[in-house]
mmCIF file of C-alpha atoms in Angstrom:
data_model
loop_
_atom_site.group_PDB
_atom_site.id
_atom_site.type_symbol
_atom_site.label_atom_id
_atom_site.label_comp_id
_atom_site.label_asym_id
_atom_site.label_seq_id
_atom_site.Cartn_x
_atom_site.Cartn_y
_atom_site.Cartn_z
ATOM 1 C CA MET A 1 343.845 78.240 96.002
ATOM 2 C CA LYS A 2 340.546 79.097 94.421
ATOM 3 C CA THR A 3 337.454 76.606 94.446
ATOM 4 C CA MET A 4 336.117 76.210 90.713
ATOM 5 C CA LYS A 5 332.106 76.553 90.393
ATOM 6 C CA ASN A 6 330.333 73.686 88.547
ATOM 7 C CA PRO A 7 327.677 75.762 86.518
ATOM 8 C CA LEU A 8 325.769 72.172 85.785
ATOM 9 C CA PHE A 9 325.874 71.202 89.577
ATOM 10 C CA GLY A 10 324.378 74.822 90.473
ATOM 11 C CA ARG A 11 321.233 74.205 88.066
ATOM 12 C CA MET A 12 320.917 70.651 89.495
ATOM 13 C CA ALA A 13 320.652 71.574 92.406
ATOM 14 C CA SER A 14 318.329 74.440 92.231
ATOM 15 C CA ALA A 15 316.093 72.012 90.072
ATOM 16 C CA LEU A 16 316.154 69.708 92.838
ATOM 17 C CA MET A 17 315.173 72.505 95.855
ATOM 18 C CA LEU A 18 312.361 73.443 93.637
ATOM 19 C CA LEU A 19 311.256 69.931 92.489
ATOM 20 C CA SER A 20 311.512 69.314 96.699
ATOM 21 C CA ALA A 21 309.192 72.533 97.379
ATOM 22 C CA MET A 22 306.333 71.079 94.869
ATOM 23 C CA PRO A 23 304.790 68.744 97.068
ATOM 24 C CA ALA A 24 304.171 72.037 99.543
ATOM 25 C CA LEU A 25 303.011 73.894 96.900
ATOM 26 C CA ALA A 26 300.448 71.478 95.686
ATOM 27 C CA GLN A 27 298.985 71.037 99.208
ATOM 28 C CA LEU A 28 298.648 74.906 99.575
ATOM 29 C CA LYS A 29 295.071 75.619 100.536
ATOM 30 C CA LEU A 30 293.107 79.235 99.814
ATOM 31 C CA PRO A 31 289.828 80.305 100.472
ATOM 32 C CA ALA A 32 287.901 79.469 97.160
ATOM 33 C CA PRO A 33 285.760 82.590 95.466
ATOM 34 C CA SER A 34 282.460 80.098 96.017
ATOM 35 C CA PRO A 35 283.032 77.253 98.916
ATOM 36 C CA ALA A 36 281.315 74.288 98.273
ATOM 37 C CA ALA A 37 278.545 73.613 100.838
ATOM 38 C CA LYS A 38 275.884 70.841 101.673
ATOM 39 C CA VAL A 39 272.781 71.006 103.576
ATOM 40 C CA SER A 40 270.328 67.974 104.489
ATOM 41 C CA GLN A 41 267.230 67.644 105.791
ATOM 42 C CA GLU A 42 265.120 64.428 107.121
ATOM 43 C CA VAL A 43 261.676 64.456 106.431
ATOM 44 C CA GLY A 44 259.977 61.567 107.932
ATOM 45 C CA VAL A 45 261.516 58.572 106.781
ATOM 46 C CA SER A 46 263.256 60.348 103.843
ATOM 47 C CA GLU A 47 266.608 62.364 103.469
ATOM 48 C CA ILE A 48 266.652 65.148 100.942
ATOM 49 C CA SER A 49 269.945 66.683 100.700
ATOM 50 C CA VAL A 50 271.654 69.755 98.282
ATOM 51 C CA GLU A 51 275.094 70.089 97.229
ATOM 52 C CA TYR A 52 276.186 73.519 96.096
ATOM 53 C CA SER A 53 278.914 76.181 95.428
ATOM 54 C CA SER A 54 278.397 79.466 97.403
ATOM 55 C CA PRO A 55 279.206 82.894 95.553
ATOM 56 C CA ALA A 56 279.619 86.046 97.459
ATOM 57 C CA VAL A 57 277.701 89.483 96.494
ATOM 58 C CA LYS A 58 280.764 91.587 96.776
ATOM 59 C CA GLY A 59 278.587 94.555 95.726
ATOM 60 C CA ARG A 60 277.392 93.410 92.409
ATOM 61 C CA LYS A 61 273.887 93.627 91.378
ATOM 62 C CA ILE A 62 273.156 89.993 91.225
ATOM 63 C CA TRP A 63 269.544 89.965 89.673
ATOM 64 C CA GLY A 64 269.102 91.071 86.295
ATOM 65 C CA GLU A 65 272.550 91.407 86.100
ATOM 66 C CA LEU A 66 275.247 88.844 87.303
ATOM 67 C CA VAL A 67 272.018 86.625 87.128
ATOM 68 C CA PRO A 68 270.532 87.510 83.881
ATOM 69 C CA ASN A 69 266.719 87.276 83.837
ATOM 70 C CA ASP A 70 264.811 84.722 81.645
ATOM 71 C CA ALA A 71 268.302 82.509 81.125
ATOM 72 C CA ALA A 72 268.509 79.080 82.638
ATOM 73 C CA TRP A 73 271.179 79.146 85.788
ATOM 74 C CA ARG A 74 272.631 77.001 87.775
ATOM 75 C CA SER A 75 271.013 78.011 91.028
ATOM 76 C CA GLY A 76 274.720 78.273 92.519
ATOM 77 C CA ALA A 77 278.030 79.042 90.798
ATOM 78 C CA ASN A 78 280.534 76.483 89.501
ATOM 79 C CA ALA A 79 279.053 73.170 88.460
ATOM 80 C CA ALA A 80 275.147 72.824 88.396
ATOM 81 C CA THR A 81 273.663 72.240 92.330
ATOM 82 C CA LYS A 82 272.941 68.957 93.342
ATOM 83 C CA ILE A 83 269.543 67.702 94.469
ATOM 84 C CA THR A 84 269.214 64.439 96.129
ATOM 85 C CA PHE A 85 266.084 62.608 97.251
ATOM 86 C CA SER A 86 266.311 59.022 99.406
ATOM 87 C CA HIS A 87 262.633 58.488 98.128
ATOM 88 C CA PRO A 88 259.695 59.734 95.700
ATOM 89 C CA VAL A 89 258.868 63.302 96.751
ATOM 90 C CA THR A 90 256.253 65.983 95.119
ATOM 91 C CA PHE A 91 258.011 68.758 94.304
ATOM 92 C CA GLY A 92 256.273 71.927 94.027
ATOM 93 C CA GLY A 93 253.286 69.981 92.785
ATOM 94 C CA LYS A 94 254.974 67.691 90.659
ATOM 95 C CA ALA A 95 255.757 63.750 91.521
ATOM 96 C CA VAL A 96 259.627 62.993 91.207
ATOM 97 C CA PRO A 97 261.135 59.412 91.538
ATOM 98 C CA ALA A 98 264.039 58.991 93.993
ATOM 99 C CA GLY A 99 267.582 59.891 92.690
ATOM 100 C CA SER A 100 270.039 63.144 92.312
ATOM 101 C CA TYR A 101 269.157 66.104 89.823
ATOM 102 C CA ALA A 102 270.529 69.371 88.873
ATOM 103 C CA ILE A 103 268.697 72.139 89.988
ATOM 104 C CA VAL A 104 268.153 74.546 87.352
ATOM 105 C CA SER A 105 266.402 78.238 87.667
ATOM 106 C CA LEU A 106 264.870 80.526 85.222
ATOM 107 C CA PRO A 107 264.688 83.767 87.135
ATOM 108 C CA SER A 108 262.032 86.097 85.626
ATOM 109 C CA GLN A 109 260.210 89.484 86.660
ATOM 110 C CA LYS A 110 257.248 87.696 85.691
ATOM 111 C CA GLY A 111 257.805 84.843 87.967
ATOM 112 C CA TRP A 112 260.653 82.389 88.562
ATOM 113 C CA LYS A 113 260.496 78.913 87.200
ATOM 114 C CA VAL A 114 262.660 75.718 88.687
ATOM 115 C CA MET A 115 263.577 72.838 87.059
ATOM 116 C CA LEU A 116 264.869 69.339 87.853
ATOM 117 C CA ASN A 117 266.980 68.040 85.133
ATOM 118 C CA THR A 118 268.491 64.336 85.166
ATOM 119 C CA ASP A 119 271.988 66.017 83.667
ATOM 120 C CA LEU A 120 274.131 66.386 86.301
ATOM 121 C CA GLY A 121 277.112 67.139 84.074
ATOM 122 C CA LEU A 122 275.713 70.913 83.366
ATOM 123 C CA TRP A 123 277.929 73.402 82.845
ATOM 124 C CA ARG A 124 281.073 71.671 82.997
ATOM 125 C CA GLY A 125 283.142 71.461 80.089
ATOM 126 C CA GLY A 126 280.524 73.205 78.200
ATOM 127 C CA THR A 127 277.580 71.199 78.673
ATOM 128 C CA SER A 128 274.472 73.231 77.991
ATOM 129 C CA TYR A 129 271.127 72.969 79.293
ATOM 130 C CA ASP A 130 268.692 70.354 77.715
ATOM 131 C CA ALA A 131 264.854 71.177 78.839
ATOM 132 C CA SER A 132 264.371 67.583 77.464
ATOM 133 C CA LYS A 133 265.693 65.905 80.173
ATOM 134 C CA ASP A 134 263.848 68.029 82.879
ATOM 135 C CA VAL A 135 261.675 65.682 85.274
ATOM 136 C CA ALA A 136 260.059 68.230 86.729
ATOM 137 C CA THR A 137 259.356 72.660 85.754
ATOM 138 C CA VAL A 138 257.347 74.431 88.967
ATOM 139 C CA SER A 139 256.631 77.981 89.656
ATOM 140 C CA ALA A 140 258.550 79.353 92.911
ATOM 141 C CA THR A 141 257.689 82.082 95.601
ATOM 142 C CA THR A 142 259.882 84.783 95.680
ATOM 143 C CA THR A 143 260.290 86.753 98.878
ATOM 144 C CA ALA A 144 262.450 90.022 99.846
ATOM 145 C CA ILE A 145 264.567 89.372 102.509
ATOM 146 C CA PRO A 146 267.270 91.183 104.756
ATOM 147 C CA ALA A 147 271.030 91.174 103.061
ATOM 148 C CA ARG A 148 272.456 87.990 102.505
ATOM 149 C CA GLU A 149 276.189 87.888 101.210
ATOM 150 C CA ARG A 150 276.874 84.381 100.328
ATOM 151 C CA LEU A 151 274.103 82.069 98.553
ATOM 152 C CA THR A 152 272.586 79.684 100.839
ATOM 153 C CA TYR A 153 270.328 76.718 100.494
ATOM 154 C CA LEU A 154 267.889 76.215 103.902
ATOM 155 C CA PHE A 155 265.256 73.592 104.505
ATOM 156 C CA THR A 156 262.216 75.249 106.618
ATOM 157 C CA ASP A 157 258.767 74.633 107.806
ATOM 158 C CA THR A 158 259.843 71.076 108.113
ATOM 159 C CA THR A 159 257.143 68.566 108.959
ATOM 160 C CA ASP A 160 256.941 64.667 109.074
ATOM 161 C CA THR A 161 255.427 65.067 105.606
ATOM 162 C CA GLY A 162 257.144 68.051 103.720
ATOM 163 C CA THR A 163 259.570 70.772 104.112
ATOM 164 C CA ARG A 164 260.293 74.225 101.913
ATOM 165 C CA LEU A 165 263.762 74.470 99.712
ATOM 166 C CA ASP A 166 264.698 78.133 100.135
ATOM 167 C CA LEU A 167 267.803 79.875 97.725
ATOM 168 C CA GLU A 168 268.558 83.124 99.707
ATOM 169 C CA TRP A 169 270.888 85.161 98.466
ATOM 170 C CA GLU A 170 271.148 89.075 97.952
ATOM 171 C CA LYS A 171 267.853 90.471 99.379
ATOM 172 C CA LEU A 172 265.563 87.599 97.609
ATOM 173 C CA ARG A 173 264.587 84.045 99.129
ATOM 174 C CA VAL A 174 262.996 81.909 96.541
ATOM 175 C CA SER A 175 261.004 78.697 97.735
ATOM 176 C CA VAL A 176 259.829 75.479 96.711
ATOM 177 C CA PRO A 177 257.677 73.106 98.495
ATOM 178 C CA ILE A 178 258.307 69.362 98.667
ATOM 179 C CA THR A 179 255.968 66.730 100.252
ATOM 180 C CA VAL A 180 256.717 63.289 101.316
ATOM 181 C CA ASP A 181 254.065 60.299 101.392
ATOM 182 C CA THR A 182 255.816 59.482 104.765
ATOM 183 C CA ALA A 183 252.802 57.258 105.538
ATOM 184 C CA ALA A 184 253.028 54.973 102.541
ATOM 185 C CA LEU A 185 256.818 54.897 102.838
ATOM 186 C CA SER A 186 256.247 53.965 107.049
ATOM 187 C CA LYS A 187 253.986 50.971 106.193
ATOM 188 C CA ALA A 188 256.523 49.449 103.319
ATOM 189 C CA ASN A 189 259.069 49.889 106.146
ATOM 190 C CA ILE A 190 257.182 47.931 108.675
ATOM 191 C CA GLU A 191 256.063 45.630 105.973
ATOM 192 C CA GLN A 192 259.609 44.825 105.000
ATOM 193 C CA ALA A 193 260.415 44.654 108.820
ATOM 194 C CA GLU A 194 258.264 42.019 109.285
ATOM 195 C CA LYS A 195 259.607 40.233 106.142
ATOM 196 C CA SER A 196 262.913 40.482 108.067
ATOM 197 C CA MET A 197 261.539 39.146 111.196
ATOM 198 C CA ALA A 198 259.627 36.045 109.319
ATOM 199 C CA SER A 199 263.404 35.199 107.748
ATOM 200 C CA MET A 200 264.996 35.280 111.110
ATOM 201 C CA HIS A 201 262.076 33.125 112.932
ATOM 202 C CA THR A 202 262.442 30.779 109.966
ATOM 203 C CA SER A 203 266.164 30.388 110.351
ATOM 204 C CA ALA A 204 265.916 30.067 113.783
ATOM 205 C CA ALA A 205 263.259 27.302 113.260
ATOM 206 C CA SER A 206 265.560 25.356 110.978
ATOM 207 C CA TYR A 207 268.525 25.578 113.198
ATOM 208 C CA LEU A 208 266.612 24.304 116.841
ATOM 209 C CA ALA A 209 264.784 21.725 114.346
ATOM 210 C CA GLY A 210 267.889 20.183 112.959
ATOM 211 C CA THR A 211 271.138 21.118 114.692
ATOM 212 C CA ALA A 212 269.668 21.877 118.133
ATOM 213 C CA LYS A 213 266.810 19.085 118.201
ATOM 214 C CA ASP A 214 264.644 21.596 120.159
ATOM 215 C CA PRO A 215 261.442 20.811 117.894
ATOM 216 C CA ALA A 216 259.483 22.431 120.413
ATOM 217 C CA ALA A 217 261.301 25.700 120.706
ATOM 218 C CA ALA A 218 261.676 25.266 116.906
ATOM 219 C CA LEU A 219 257.768 25.123 116.349
ATOM 220 C CA LYS A 220 257.198 28.659 118.312
ATOM 221 C CA HIS A 221 259.668 29.986 115.888
ATOM 222 C CA ALA A 222 257.995 28.577 112.648
ATOM 223 C CA ASP A 223 254.417 29.609 113.811
ATOM 224 C CA ALA A 224 255.869 33.276 114.520
ATOM 225 C CA ALA A 225 257.501 33.139 110.886
ATOM 226 C CA VAL A 226 254.257 31.940 109.218
ATOM 227 C CA ALA A 227 252.289 34.768 111.540
ATOM 228 C CA ALA A 228 255.135 37.539 110.056
ATOM 229 C CA ASN A 229 254.940 36.607 106.361
ATOM 230 C CA PRO A 230 253.197 33.401 105.154
ATOM 231 C CA THR A 231 255.500 32.575 102.603
ATOM 232 C CA TRP A 232 255.413 28.734 100.920
ATOM 233 C CA TYR A 233 258.919 28.073 102.708
ATOM 234 C CA ALA A 234 257.828 29.251 106.331
ATOM 235 C CA HIS A 235 254.714 26.790 105.737
ATOM 236 C CA TRP A 236 256.844 24.010 104.199
ATOM 237 C CA THR A 237 259.595 24.888 107.309
ATOM 238 C CA ARG A 238 256.687 24.602 109.750
ATOM 239 C CA ALA A 239 255.502 20.909 107.694
ATOM 240 C CA ASN A 240 258.797 19.504 108.506
ATOM 241 C CA ILE A 241 259.134 20.552 112.107
ATOM 242 C CA LEU A 242 255.432 18.727 112.845
ATOM 243 C CA ALA A 243 256.646 15.753 110.977
ATOM 244 C CA GLN A 244 259.482 15.358 113.138
ATOM 245 C CA THR A 245 257.505 15.838 116.173
ATOM 246 C CA GLY A 246 254.820 12.992 114.796
ATOM 247 C CA LYS A 247 251.877 15.411 113.993
ATOM 248 C CA TYR A 248 251.489 14.305 110.455
ATOM 249 C CA ALA A 249 248.106 15.374 110.016
ATOM 250 C CA GLU A 250 249.095 18.989 111.074
ATOM 251 C CA ALA A 251 252.416 18.614 109.157
ATOM 252 C CA ARG A 252 250.100 17.533 105.929
ATOM 253 C CA LYS A 253 248.089 20.368 105.935
ATOM 254 C CA ALA A 254 251.038 22.840 106.301
ATOM 255 C CA ALA A 255 252.786 21.159 103.314
ATOM 256 C CA GLN A 256 249.367 21.653 100.906
ATOM 257 C CA THR A 257 249.082 25.300 102.105
ATOM 258 C CA ALA A 258 253.017 25.303 101.205
ATOM 259 C CA TRP A 259 252.305 23.299 97.936
ATOM 260 C CA ASP A 260 249.360 25.780 97.056
ATOM 261 C CA LEU A 261 251.797 28.828 97.622
ATOM 262 C CA GLY A 262 254.351 27.253 95.866
ATOM 263 C CA GLN A 263 252.810 27.239 92.217
ATOM 264 C CA LYS A 264 252.572 31.133 92.194
ATOM 265 C CA ASP A 265 256.382 31.192 92.985
ATOM 266 C CA LYS A 266 258.937 30.651 90.163
ATOM 267 C CA ASN A 267 261.417 30.055 92.900
ATOM 268 C CA PHE A 268 259.494 27.015 94.494
ATOM 269 C CA TYR A 269 262.692 24.767 94.374
ATOM 270 C CA ALA A 270 261.227 22.492 96.737
ATOM 271 C CA ARG A 271 258.775 21.199 94.634
ATOM 272 C CA ASP A 272 259.930 17.430 94.421
ATOM 273 C CA GLU A 273 260.184 17.233 97.906
ATOM 274 C CA VAL A 274 256.765 18.645 98.710
ATOM 275 C CA SER A 275 255.635 16.419 96.630
ATOM 276 C CA GLN A 276 256.963 13.676 97.893
ATOM 277 C CA ALA A 277 256.006 14.507 101.426
ATOM 278 C CA LEU A 278 252.525 15.080 101.214
ATOM 279 C CA THR A 279 252.561 11.659 99.589
ATOM 280 C CA GLU A 280 254.305 10.022 102.349
ATOM 281 C CA TRP A 281 252.579 11.735 104.945
ATOM 282 C CA LYS A 282 249.173 10.540 103.458
ATOM 283 C CA ASN A 283 248.693 7.507 105.734
ATOM 284 C CA LYS A 284 250.560 8.840 108.917
ATOM 285 C CA LYS A 285 248.844 10.066 111.677
#
């Protein structure tokens, strides 16, 4: 007896086979014509990074043809190249705030210009370059180099206070110097660390005085907190510990300092407590 074929069943089976193959096709990984790349560099206490797509020469004439002269260029392939500064920098002599920017280049036989633009969506969905969104426009140095097949960004001549951003492709290097005020940033970091240490000392003093009932150890931490960051709260914490040990004259002096400093702080939430303590401790010795 012959088996009858069901055309509908055959079509359904074929469809199921196609659907089952789709996830594998969706995961297919092939080389990108312009692969994504990222380079980063620490400069002192700052970090600078560049994210870009790296096209190849592939036997083409690059400068003046594939990349026209005197026209805004995305400084790479695909979406605009992005540079990110963790702290403020000086880019080619121009002050630039911390943040991320699109790198826009203007190639020219008369001399290159490089711009940093706040529009990170440039060249996506037809978005065009708007010079009014530039935060810096600087002159770049160009140098002839040995042939480089793929466009590459490099950080060179890096020191504690600066680096040089190089774009290399075909037989050309385009360079812009970047400097960072590492001394000022380091000083700010030290001050912040001191404030954090003062906060830890204050917390330790409060715990030792209240929960651990060890006023002698608490006073050492309170003194350290005042030395690191003499806020009204540090002085007020110290005042309470001194009062706890019966040293009311010193406690009142510390409370008065807390009161004076608190007048300049809109978050002087212990105003009433300090005021009351100044009154109560006035006649105690």
